Amino acid sequence: MVTPPVLETHGLSFAYAPGHWAVRNIDLQVTPGSHMALLGANGAGKSTLLLLLSGTLHLCQGEIAIEGRSVGHSREGMRHWRKRVGLLLQDPEDQLLAPTVEQDVAFAPLQAGATEEQARAAVQQALQALDIEHLATRPVYELSLGEKKRVALAGLIVERPAVLLLDEPTSGLDPGAVRALALTLEYLTAQGTAILQATHDVDFAYEHATEVCVMFRGGILAQGCPETVLADAGMLQHASLEPPLLLETAMAVGGQAPYPRSRAAFRDWLGPAARRRQT
């Protein structure tokens, strides 16, 4: 049975000024538990698309549907939209509002009418899900960038959204924080949350995304599974992107698909690939 999309767009278009399209004719279908990476150079339209999908910007043309329901900017429509779709900004400080971690994560449920006891339980569950319970009483200003991003993410998942939109979530993070983020996203998709991530990081997208969408000048240049789309060196060059290192190396040593998508898988794969090349 085909899983219906949790979020879909039809002919989505937006211009910051008449005739200057930042996003043009975008058709997307995002299914529960999927992880779609939006790839593209600066100015390709990735962040604008996320702002449209979150309801922050008003679309000029087209339609957005969440769980089969077309959404709009009425008060009722925005209430449903914000409950089902969460946006993580590139700079987490733009959405951290309270003095301490637990106060910040509790903000959304309290604003939605939860009692203090209900909010406390929801906060504890969100912090446990992201493995940051130890940060609960910490002042927000003391946190590292990676910790701030995870706290901001906890402030979104506390309301159990169906879709999470992430704008450059790995930007500025050290390798350990990137690995922690990857584990968090794997946990969320396993719970059925759909992830839509705008990123320049083709290596992260290749390893973790279930689908990639390459954007160019506001439109979609290519879309599909990472192994296929990111193997097209000519298309990536046209979009001002580099191929993922693991995929490029695997193809260079003469191996055959399916190619490994993580370092551990690459090490396991390299032995047989090297032997085939020698023979």
PDB file of C-alpha atoms in Angstrom:
ATOM      1  CA  MET A   1       0.000   0.000   0.000  1.00  0.00           C
ATOM      2  CA  VAL A   2       1.306   3.439  -0.973  1.00  0.00           C
ATOM      3  CA  THR A   3       1.900   5.745   1.990  1.00  0.00           C
ATOM      4  CA  PRO A   4       0.077   9.056   1.475  1.00  0.00           C
ATOM      5  CA  PRO A   5       2.265  12.168   1.724  1.00  0.00           C
ATOM      6  CA  VAL A   6       2.245  14.104   4.968  1.00  0.00           C
ATOM      7  CA  LEU A   7       3.202  17.270   3.090  1.00  0.00           C
ATOM      8  CA  GLU A   8       2.856  18.055  -0.592  1.00  0.00           C
ATOM      9  CA  THR A   9       3.079  21.070  -2.846  1.00  0.00           C
ATOM     10  CA  HIS A  10       1.681  21.790  -6.286  1.00  0.00           C
ATOM     11  CA  GLY A  11       3.108  24.549  -8.462  1.00  0.00           C
ATOM     12  CA  LEU A  12       4.544  26.377  -5.466  1.00  0.00           C
ATOM     13  CA  SER A  13       5.987  29.753  -6.510  1.00  0.00           C
ATOM     14  CA  PHE A  14       7.165  32.871  -4.713  1.00  0.00           C
ATOM     15  CA  ALA A  15       8.769  36.180  -5.727  1.00  0.00           C
ATOM     16  CA  TYR A  16      10.270  38.786  -3.417  1.00  0.00           C
ATOM     17  CA  ALA A  17       9.669  41.341  -6.175  1.00  0.00           C
ATOM     18  CA  PRO A  18       7.442  41.164  -9.275  1.00  0.00           C
ATOM     19  CA  GLY A  19       9.035  38.993 -11.938  1.00  0.00           C
ATOM     20  CA  HIS A  20      11.973  37.910  -9.743  1.00  0.00           C
ATOM     21  CA  TRP A  21      11.087  34.364  -8.749  1.00  0.00           C
ATOM     22  CA  ALA A  22      12.926  32.946  -5.731  1.00  0.00           C
ATOM     23  CA  VAL A  23      10.958  29.680  -5.957  1.00  0.00           C
ATOM     24  CA  ARG A  24       9.194  28.533  -9.114  1.00  0.00           C
ATOM     25  CA  ASN A  25       6.786  25.660  -9.813  1.00  0.00           C
ATOM     26  CA  ILE A  26       7.853  23.341  -6.981  1.00  0.00           C
ATOM     27  CA  ASP A  27       6.058  19.991  -6.770  1.00  0.00           C
ATOM     28  CA  LEU A  28       7.033  17.902  -3.747  1.00  0.00           C
ATOM     29  CA  GLN A  29       5.662  14.912  -1.884  1.00  0.00           C
ATOM     30  CA  VAL A  30       7.073  14.183   1.574  1.00  0.00           C
ATOM     31  CA  THR A  31       6.043  10.926   3.262  1.00  0.00           C
ATOM     32  CA  PRO A  32       6.029  10.104   7.001  1.00  0.00           C
ATOM     33  CA  GLY A  33       9.420   8.951   8.296  1.00  0.00           C
ATOM     34  CA  SER A  34      11.299  10.174   5.219  1.00  0.00           C
ATOM     35  CA  HIS A  35      14.365  12.418   5.205  1.00  0.00           C
ATOM     36  CA  MET A  36      14.573  14.681   2.169  1.00  0.00           C
ATOM     37  CA  ALA A  37      17.662  16.837   1.644  1.00  0.00           C
ATOM     38  CA  LEU A  38      17.327  20.058  -0.342  1.00  0.00           C
ATOM     39  CA  LEU A  39      20.694  20.740  -1.966  1.00  0.00           C
ATOM     40  CA  GLY A  40      21.816  23.798  -3.876  1.00  0.00           C
ATOM     41  CA  ALA A  41      24.168  26.752  -3.957  1.00  0.00           C
ATOM     42  CA  ASN A  42      23.444  30.035  -2.191  1.00  0.00           C
ATOM     43  CA  GLY A  43      20.463  31.664  -3.851  1.00  0.00           C
ATOM     44  CA  ALA A  44      19.025  28.403  -5.155  1.00  0.00           C
ATOM     45  CA  GLY A  45      15.831  28.928  -3.140  1.00  0.00           C
ATOM     46  CA  LYS A  46      16.266  26.375  -0.338  1.00  0.00           C
ATOM     47  CA  SER A  47      15.664  28.682   2.634  1.00  0.00           C
ATOM     48  CA  THR A  48      12.836  30.483   0.868  1.00  0.00           C
ATOM     49  CA  LEU A  49      11.151  27.142   0.203  1.00  0.00           C
ATOM     50  CA  LEU A  50      11.378  26.214   3.899  1.00  0.00           C
ATOM     51  CA  LEU A  51       9.878  29.573   4.890  1.00  0.00           C
ATOM     52  CA  LEU A  52       6.993  28.938   2.507  1.00  0.00           C
ATOM     53  CA  LEU A  53       6.458  25.406   3.821  1.00  0.00           C
ATOM     54  CA  SER A  54       6.408  26.700   7.403  1.00  0.00           C
ATOM     55  CA  GLY A  55       3.835  29.386   6.632  1.00  0.00           C
ATOM     56  CA  THR A  56       6.291  32.211   7.376  1.00  0.00           C
ATOM     57  CA  LEU A  57       6.003  33.541   3.813  1.00  0.00           C
ATOM     58  CA  HIS A  58       2.796  33.802   1.795  1.00  0.00           C
ATOM     59  CA  LEU A  59       3.061  31.883  -1.463  1.00  0.00           C
ATOM     60  CA  CYS A  60       2.346  33.753  -4.695  1.00  0.00           C
ATOM     61  CA  GLN A  61       1.072  30.752  -6.640  1.00  0.00           C
ATOM     62  CA  GLY A  62       0.327  27.100  -6.005  1.00  0.00           C
ATOM     63  CA  GLU A  63      -0.850  25.048  -3.051  1.00  0.00           C
ATOM     64  CA  ILE A  64       0.524  23.439   0.113  1.00  0.00           C
ATOM     65  CA  ALA A  65      -1.269  20.506   1.740  1.00  0.00           C
ATOM     66  CA  ILE A  66      -0.537  18.942   5.123  1.00  0.00           C
ATOM     67  CA  GLU A  67      -1.900  15.460   5.747  1.00  0.00           C
ATOM     68  CA  GLY A  68      -4.169  15.878   2.738  1.00  0.00           C
ATOM     69  CA  ARG A  69      -5.560  19.215   3.894  1.00  0.00           C
ATOM     70  CA  SER A  70      -4.837  22.398   1.949  1.00  0.00           C
ATOM     71  CA  VAL A  71      -3.518  25.048   4.330  1.00  0.00           C
ATOM     72  CA  GLY A  72      -3.799  28.826   4.261  1.00  0.00           C
ATOM     73  CA  HIS A  73      -3.016  31.863   6.367  1.00  0.00           C
ATOM     74  CA  SER A  74      -6.307  32.152   8.209  1.00  0.00           C
ATOM     75  CA  ARG A  75      -6.078  32.062  12.015  1.00  0.00           C
ATOM     76  CA  GLU A  76      -7.413  28.496  12.099  1.00  0.00           C
ATOM     77  CA  GLY A  77      -5.238  27.438   9.192  1.00  0.00           C
ATOM     78  CA  MET A  78      -2.072  28.817  10.771  1.00  0.00           C
ATOM     79  CA  ARG A  79      -2.885  27.160  14.095  1.00  0.00           C
ATOM     80  CA  HIS A  80      -3.072  23.763  12.365  1.00  0.00           C
ATOM     81  CA  TRP A  81      -0.012  24.564  10.220  1.00  0.00           C
ATOM     82  CA  ARG A  82       2.235  25.514  13.134  1.00  0.00           C
ATOM     83  CA  LYS A  83       1.169  22.506  15.154  1.00  0.00           C
ATOM     84  CA  ARG A  84       1.970  20.037  12.369  1.00  0.00           C
ATOM     85  CA  VAL A  85       5.076  21.687  10.856  1.00  0.00           C
ATOM     86  CA  GLY A  86       8.118  22.914  12.801  1.00  0.00           C
ATOM     87  CA  LEU A  87      10.974  25.048  11.441  1.00  0.00           C
ATOM     88  CA  LEU A  88      14.515  24.971  12.857  1.00  0.00           C
ATOM     89  CA  LEU A  89      16.317  28.152  11.823  1.00  0.00           C
ATOM     90  CA  GLN A  90      19.982  28.168  10.862  1.00  0.00           C
ATOM     91  CA  ASP A  91      20.829  30.303  13.917  1.00  0.00           C
ATOM     92  CA  PRO A  92      19.145  28.660  16.939  1.00  0.00           C
ATOM     93  CA  GLU A  93      19.475  31.846  18.996  1.00  0.00           C
ATOM     94  CA  ASP A  94      16.729  33.322  16.817  1.00  0.00           C
ATOM     95  CA  GLN A  95      14.230  30.921  18.410  1.00  0.00           C
ATOM     96  CA  LEU A  96      15.515  30.386  21.954  1.00  0.00           C
ATOM     97  CA  LEU A  97      13.368  32.670  24.092  1.00  0.00           C
ATOM     98  CA  ALA A  98      13.633  31.674  27.765  1.00  0.00           C
ATOM     99  CA  PRO A  99      16.483  31.866  30.315  1.00  0.00           C
ATOM    100  CA  THR A 100      16.894  28.104  30.866  1.00  0.00           C
ATOM    101  CA  VAL A 101      16.567  25.034  28.671  1.00  0.00           C
ATOM    102  CA  GLU A 102      13.501  23.542  30.391  1.00  0.00           C
ATOM    103  CA  GLN A 103      11.728  26.918  30.379  1.00  0.00           C
ATOM    104  CA  ASP A 104      12.403  27.344  26.681  1.00  0.00           C
ATOM    105  CA  VAL A 105      11.168  23.869  25.720  1.00  0.00           C
ATOM    106  CA  ALA A 106       8.066  24.362  27.911  1.00  0.00           C
ATOM    107  CA  PHE A 107       7.120  27.598  26.156  1.00  0.00           C
ATOM    108  CA  ALA A 108       5.119  26.056  23.285  1.00  0.00           C
ATOM    109  CA  PRO A 109       2.976  23.632  25.324  1.00  0.00           C
ATOM    110  CA  LEU A 110       2.221  26.307  27.930  1.00  0.00           C
ATOM    111  CA  GLN A 111       1.179  28.728  25.187  1.00  0.00           C
ATOM    112  CA  ALA A 112      -1.061  25.996  23.758  1.00  0.00           C
ATOM    113  CA  GLY A 113      -2.893  25.697  27.091  1.00  0.00           C
ATOM    114  CA  ALA A 114      -1.123  22.799  28.808  1.00  0.00           C
ATOM    115  CA  THR A 115      -0.974  22.777  32.591  1.00  0.00           C
ATOM    116  CA  GLU A 116       2.412  23.116  34.255  1.00  0.00           C
ATOM    117  CA  GLU A 117       2.363  19.393  35.060  1.00  0.00           C
ATOM    118  CA  GLN A 118       1.520  18.475  31.471  1.00  0.00           C
ATOM    119  CA  ALA A 119       4.188  20.813  30.139  1.00  0.00           C
ATOM    120  CA  ARG A 120       6.785  19.394  32.539  1.00  0.00           C
ATOM    121  CA  ALA A 121       6.044  15.852  31.356  1.00  0.00           C
ATOM    122  CA  ALA A 122       6.225  16.891  27.698  1.00  0.00           C
ATOM    123  CA  VAL A 123       9.523  18.708  28.258  1.00  0.00           C
ATOM    124  CA  GLN A 124      11.056  15.710  29.991  1.00  0.00           C
ATOM    125  CA  GLN A 125      10.031  13.442  27.122  1.00  0.00           C
ATOM    126  CA  ALA A 126      11.460  15.814  24.504  1.00  0.00           C
ATOM    127  CA  LEU A 127      14.757  16.222  26.353  1.00  0.00           C
ATOM    128  CA  GLN A 128      15.058  12.450  26.808  1.00  0.00           C
ATOM    129  CA  ALA A 129      14.372  11.898  23.112  1.00  0.00           C
ATOM    130  CA  LEU A 130      17.335  14.119  22.213  1.00  0.00           C
ATOM    131  CA  ASP A 131      19.521  12.842  25.072  1.00  0.00           C
ATOM    132  CA  ILE A 132      19.885  16.299  26.636  1.00  0.00           C
ATOM    133  CA  GLU A 133      18.146  15.845  30.007  1.00  0.00           C
ATOM    134  CA  HIS A 134      21.405  16.939  31.650  1.00  0.00           C
ATOM    135  CA  LEU A 135      20.943  20.395  30.106  1.00  0.00           C
ATOM    136  CA  ALA A 136      17.498  21.009  31.629  1.00  0.00           C
ATOM    137  CA  THR A 137      18.519  23.586  34.227  1.00  0.00           C
ATOM    138  CA  ARG A 138      21.361  25.140  32.238  1.00  0.00           C
ATOM    139  CA  PRO A 139      21.112  28.788  31.157  1.00  0.00           C
ATOM    140  CA  VAL A 140      20.704  28.971  27.404  1.00  0.00           C
ATOM    141  CA  TYR A 141      23.580  31.435  27.019  1.00  0.00           C
ATOM    142  CA  GLU A 142      26.034  28.849  28.402  1.00  0.00           C
ATOM    143  CA  LEU A 143      25.313  26.270  25.706  1.00  0.00           C
ATOM    144  CA  SER A 144      27.501  25.438  22.715  1.00  0.00           C
ATOM    145  CA  LEU A 145      26.132  25.937  19.199  1.00  0.00           C
ATOM    146  CA  GLY A 146      25.410  22.216  18.856  1.00  0.00           C
ATOM    147  CA  GLU A 147      23.602  22.158  22.203  1.00  0.00           C
ATOM    148  CA  LYS A 148      21.569  25.228  21.261  1.00  0.00           C
ATOM    149  CA  LYS A 149      20.470  23.554  18.024  1.00  0.00           C
ATOM    150  CA  ARG A 150      19.352  20.440  19.901  1.00  0.00           C
ATOM    151  CA  VAL A 151      17.485  22.527  22.477  1.00  0.00           C
ATOM    152  CA  ALA A 152      15.756  24.480  19.709  1.00  0.00           C
ATOM    153  CA  LEU A 153      14.862  21.139  18.117  1.00  0.00           C
ATOM    154  CA  ALA A 154      13.462  19.917  21.446  1.00  0.00           C
ATOM    155  CA  GLY A 155      11.302  23.039  21.531  1.00  0.00           C
ATOM    156  CA  LEU A 156       9.806  21.896  18.225  1.00  0.00           C
ATOM    157  CA  ILE A 157       9.338  18.166  18.833  1.00  0.00           C
ATOM    158  CA  VAL A 158       7.679  18.794  22.213  1.00  0.00           C
ATOM    159  CA  GLU A 159       4.501  19.419  20.197  1.00  0.00           C
ATOM    160  CA  ARG A 160       4.990  16.271  18.085  1.00  0.00           C
ATOM    161  CA  PRO A 161       4.912  17.856  14.616  1.00  0.00           C
ATOM    162  CA  ALA A 162       4.402  15.670  11.568  1.00  0.00           C
ATOM    163  CA  VAL A 163       7.115  17.513   9.600  1.00  0.00           C
ATOM    164  CA  LEU A 164      10.359  19.177  10.660  1.00  0.00           C
ATOM    165  CA  LEU A 165      12.011  21.733   8.388  1.00  0.00           C
ATOM    166  CA  LEU A 166      15.714  22.205   9.094  1.00  0.00           C
ATOM    167  CA  ASP A 167      17.717  25.090   7.620  1.00  0.00           C
ATOM    168  CA  GLU A 168      21.424  24.171   7.409  1.00  0.00           C
ATOM    169  CA  PRO A 169      21.347  22.167  10.677  1.00  0.00           C
ATOM    170  CA  THR A 170      25.008  21.032  10.400  1.00  0.00           C
ATOM    171  CA  SER A 171      26.354  24.542   9.762  1.00  0.00           C
ATOM    172  CA  GLY A 172      29.025  25.510  12.298  1.00  0.00           C
ATOM    173  CA  LEU A 173      28.988  22.152  14.091  1.00  0.00           C
ATOM    174  CA  ASP A 174      32.072  20.077  14.910  1.00  0.00           C
ATOM    175  CA  PRO A 175      32.135  16.385  13.845  1.00  0.00           C
ATOM    176  CA  GLY A 176      30.892  15.159  17.228  1.00  0.00           C
ATOM    177  CA  ALA A 177      27.896  17.509  17.139  1.00  0.00           C
ATOM    178  CA  VAL A 178      27.133  16.447  13.561  1.00  0.00           C
ATOM    179  CA  ARG A 179      27.101  12.782  14.629  1.00  0.00           C
ATOM    180  CA  ALA A 180      24.796  13.624  17.538  1.00  0.00           C
ATOM    181  CA  LEU A 181      22.467  15.470  15.185  1.00  0.00           C
ATOM    182  CA  ALA A 182      22.439  12.512  12.783  1.00  0.00           C
ATOM    183  CA  LEU A 183      21.392  10.168  15.600  1.00  0.00           C
ATOM    184  CA  THR A 184      18.643  12.594  16.600  1.00  0.00           C
ATOM    185  CA  LEU A 185      17.282  12.738  13.049  1.00  0.00           C
ATOM    186  CA  GLU A 186      17.396   8.936  12.764  1.00  0.00           C
ATOM    187  CA  TYR A 187      15.382   8.692  15.976  1.00  0.00           C
ATOM    188  CA  LEU A 188      12.806  11.190  14.746  1.00  0.00           C
ATOM    189  CA  THR A 189      12.300   9.533  11.360  1.00  0.00           C
ATOM    190  CA  ALA A 190      11.989   6.150  13.080  1.00  0.00           C
ATOM    191  CA  GLN A 191       9.119   7.680  15.065  1.00  0.00           C
ATOM    192  CA  GLY A 192       7.422   8.690  11.807  1.00  0.00           C
ATOM    193  CA  THR A 193       8.443  12.348  11.663  1.00  0.00           C
ATOM    194  CA  ALA A 194       9.252  13.590   8.161  1.00  0.00           C
ATOM    195  CA  ILE A 195      12.451  15.625   7.822  1.00  0.00           C
ATOM    196  CA  LEU A 196      13.034  18.229   5.114  1.00  0.00           C
ATOM    197  CA  GLN A 197      16.583  19.584   5.387  1.00  0.00           C
ATOM    198  CA  ALA A 198      18.127  22.444   3.426  1.00  0.00           C
ATOM    199  CA  THR A 199      21.886  21.973   3.279  1.00  0.00           C
ATOM    200  CA  HIS A 200      25.125  22.494   1.358  1.00  0.00           C
ATOM    201  CA  ASP A 201      26.519  19.353   2.992  1.00  0.00           C
ATOM    202  CA  VAL A 202      26.290  16.766   0.215  1.00  0.00           C
ATOM    203  CA  ASP A 203      28.253  14.235   2.299  1.00  0.00           C
ATOM    204  CA  PHE A 204      25.708  14.407   5.144  1.00  0.00           C
ATOM    205  CA  ALA A 205      22.834  14.223   2.658  1.00  0.00           C
ATOM    206  CA  TYR A 206      24.361  11.218   0.881  1.00  0.00           C
ATOM    207  CA  GLU A 207      24.797   9.290   4.128  1.00  0.00           C
ATOM    208  CA  HIS A 208      21.536  10.122   5.880  1.00  0.00           C
ATOM    209  CA  ALA A 209      18.829  11.289   3.453  1.00  0.00           C
ATOM    210  CA  THR A 210      16.332   8.898   1.910  1.00  0.00           C
ATOM    211  CA  GLU A 211      15.776  11.318  -0.981  1.00  0.00           C
ATOM    212  CA  VAL A 212      17.616  14.342  -2.343  1.00  0.00           C
ATOM    213  CA  CYS A 213      16.284  17.302  -4.285  1.00  0.00           C
ATOM    214  CA  VAL A 214      18.783  19.519  -6.102  1.00  0.00           C
ATOM    215  CA  MET A 215      17.570  23.107  -6.501  1.00  0.00           C
ATOM    216  CA  PHE A 216      18.830  25.589  -9.071  1.00  0.00           C
ATOM    217  CA  ARG A 217      17.575  29.157  -9.571  1.00  0.00           C
ATOM    218  CA  GLY A 218      14.393  28.473  -7.628  1.00  0.00           C
ATOM    219  CA  GLY A 219      13.427  25.281  -9.405  1.00  0.00           C
ATOM    220  CA  ILE A 220      14.104  21.569  -9.053  1.00  0.00           C
ATOM    221  CA  LEU A 221      17.005  20.395 -11.196  1.00  0.00           C
ATOM    222  CA  ALA A 222      17.015  16.739 -10.094  1.00  0.00           C
ATOM    223  CA  GLN A 223      15.233  14.614  -7.518  1.00  0.00           C
ATOM    224  CA  GLY A 224      15.463  10.989  -6.416  1.00  0.00           C
ATOM    225  CA  CYS A 225      17.504   8.549  -4.349  1.00  0.00           C
ATOM    226  CA  PRO A 226      20.918   9.851  -3.215  1.00  0.00           C
ATOM    227  CA  GLU A 227      22.941   7.109  -4.961  1.00  0.00           C
ATOM    228  CA  THR A 228      21.473   8.002  -8.347  1.00  0.00           C
ATOM    229  CA  VAL A 229      21.146  11.785  -8.194  1.00  0.00           C
ATOM    230  CA  LEU A 230      24.502  12.458  -6.540  1.00  0.00           C
ATOM    231  CA  ALA A 231      26.349  10.234  -9.018  1.00  0.00           C
ATOM    232  CA  ASP A 232      25.566  12.724 -11.804  1.00  0.00           C
ATOM    233  CA  ALA A 233      28.751  14.803 -11.745  1.00  0.00           C
ATOM    234  CA  GLY A 234      27.678  16.994 -14.665  1.00  0.00           C
ATOM    235  CA  MET A 235      24.388  17.939 -13.042  1.00  0.00           C
ATOM    236  CA  LEU A 236      26.106  18.683  -9.719  1.00  0.00           C
ATOM    237  CA  GLN A 237      28.679  20.895 -11.444  1.00  0.00           C
ATOM    238  CA  HIS A 238      25.846  22.787 -13.130  1.00  0.00           C
ATOM    239  CA  ALA A 239      24.304  23.328  -9.673  1.00  0.00           C
ATOM    240  CA  SER A 240      27.690  24.431  -8.210  1.00  0.00           C
ATOM    241  CA  LEU A 241      27.888  21.361  -5.949  1.00  0.00           C
ATOM    242  CA  GLU A 242      30.604  18.752  -5.395  1.00  0.00           C
ATOM    243  CA  PRO A 243      29.871  15.005  -5.405  1.00  0.00           C
ATOM    244  CA  PRO A 244      29.912  13.295  -1.991  1.00  0.00           C
ATOM    245  CA  LEU A 245      33.431  12.102  -1.217  1.00  0.00           C
ATOM    246  CA  LEU A 246      32.477   8.492  -0.426  1.00  0.00           C
ATOM    247  CA  LEU A 247      30.519   8.092  -3.649  1.00  0.00           C
ATOM    248  CA  GLU A 248      33.170   9.780  -5.765  1.00  0.00           C
ATOM    249  CA  THR A 249      35.895   7.572  -4.258  1.00  0.00           C
ATOM    250  CA  ALA A 250      33.867   4.375  -4.646  1.00  0.00           C
ATOM    251  CA  MET A 251      33.269   5.120  -8.316  1.00  0.00           C
ATOM    252  CA  ALA A 252      36.930   6.067  -8.846  1.00  0.00           C
ATOM    253  CA  VAL A 253      38.229   2.708  -7.565  1.00  0.00           C
ATOM    254  CA  GLY A 254      36.077   0.875 -10.077  1.00  0.00           C
ATOM    255  CA  GLY A 255      33.466  -0.507  -7.731  1.00  0.00           C
ATOM    256  CA  GLN A 256      29.903  -1.262  -8.725  1.00  0.00           C
ATOM    257  CA  ALA A 257      26.589  -0.191  -7.242  1.00  0.00           C
ATOM    258  CA  PRO A 258      25.132  -0.313  -4.696  1.00  0.00           C
ATOM    259  CA  TYR A 259      27.757   2.020  -3.296  1.00  0.00           C
ATOM    260  CA  PRO A 260      28.398   2.421   0.455  1.00  0.00           C
ATOM    261  CA  ARG A 261      26.854   5.435   2.162  1.00  0.00           C
ATOM    262  CA  SER A 262      28.844   5.575   5.420  1.00  0.00           C
ATOM    263  CA  ARG A 263      32.521   5.275   6.362  1.00  0.00           C
ATOM    264  CA  ALA A 264      31.948   1.952   8.099  1.00  0.00           C
ATOM    265  CA  ALA A 265      30.094   0.570   5.088  1.00  0.00           C
ATOM    266  CA  PHE A 266      32.825   1.902   2.802  1.00  0.00           C
ATOM    267  CA  ARG A 267      35.529   0.047   4.722  1.00  0.00           C
ATOM    268  CA  ASP A 268      33.550  -3.193   4.456  1.00  0.00           C
ATOM    269  CA  TRP A 269      32.865  -2.586   0.776  1.00  0.00           C
ATOM    270  CA  LEU A 270      36.395  -1.543  -0.206  1.00  0.00           C
ATOM    271  CA  GLY A 271      38.004  -4.963   0.261  1.00  0.00           C
ATOM    272  CA  PRO A 272      35.865  -6.810  -2.331  1.00  0.00           C
ATOM    273  CA  ALA A 273      35.928  -3.766  -4.640  1.00  0.00           C
ATOM    274  CA  ALA A 274      39.739  -3.622  -4.560  1.00  0.00           C
ATOM    275  CA  ARG A 275      39.981  -7.356  -5.278  1.00  0.00           C
ATOM    276  CA  ARG A 276      37.657  -7.018  -8.285  1.00  0.00           C
ATOM    277  CA  ARG A 277      39.797  -4.221  -9.620  1.00  0.00           C
ATOM    278  CA  GLN A 278      43.001  -6.268  -9.312  1.00  0.00           C
ATOM    279  CA  THR A 279      41.491  -9.162 -11.226  1.00  0.00           C
TER     280      THR A 279
END
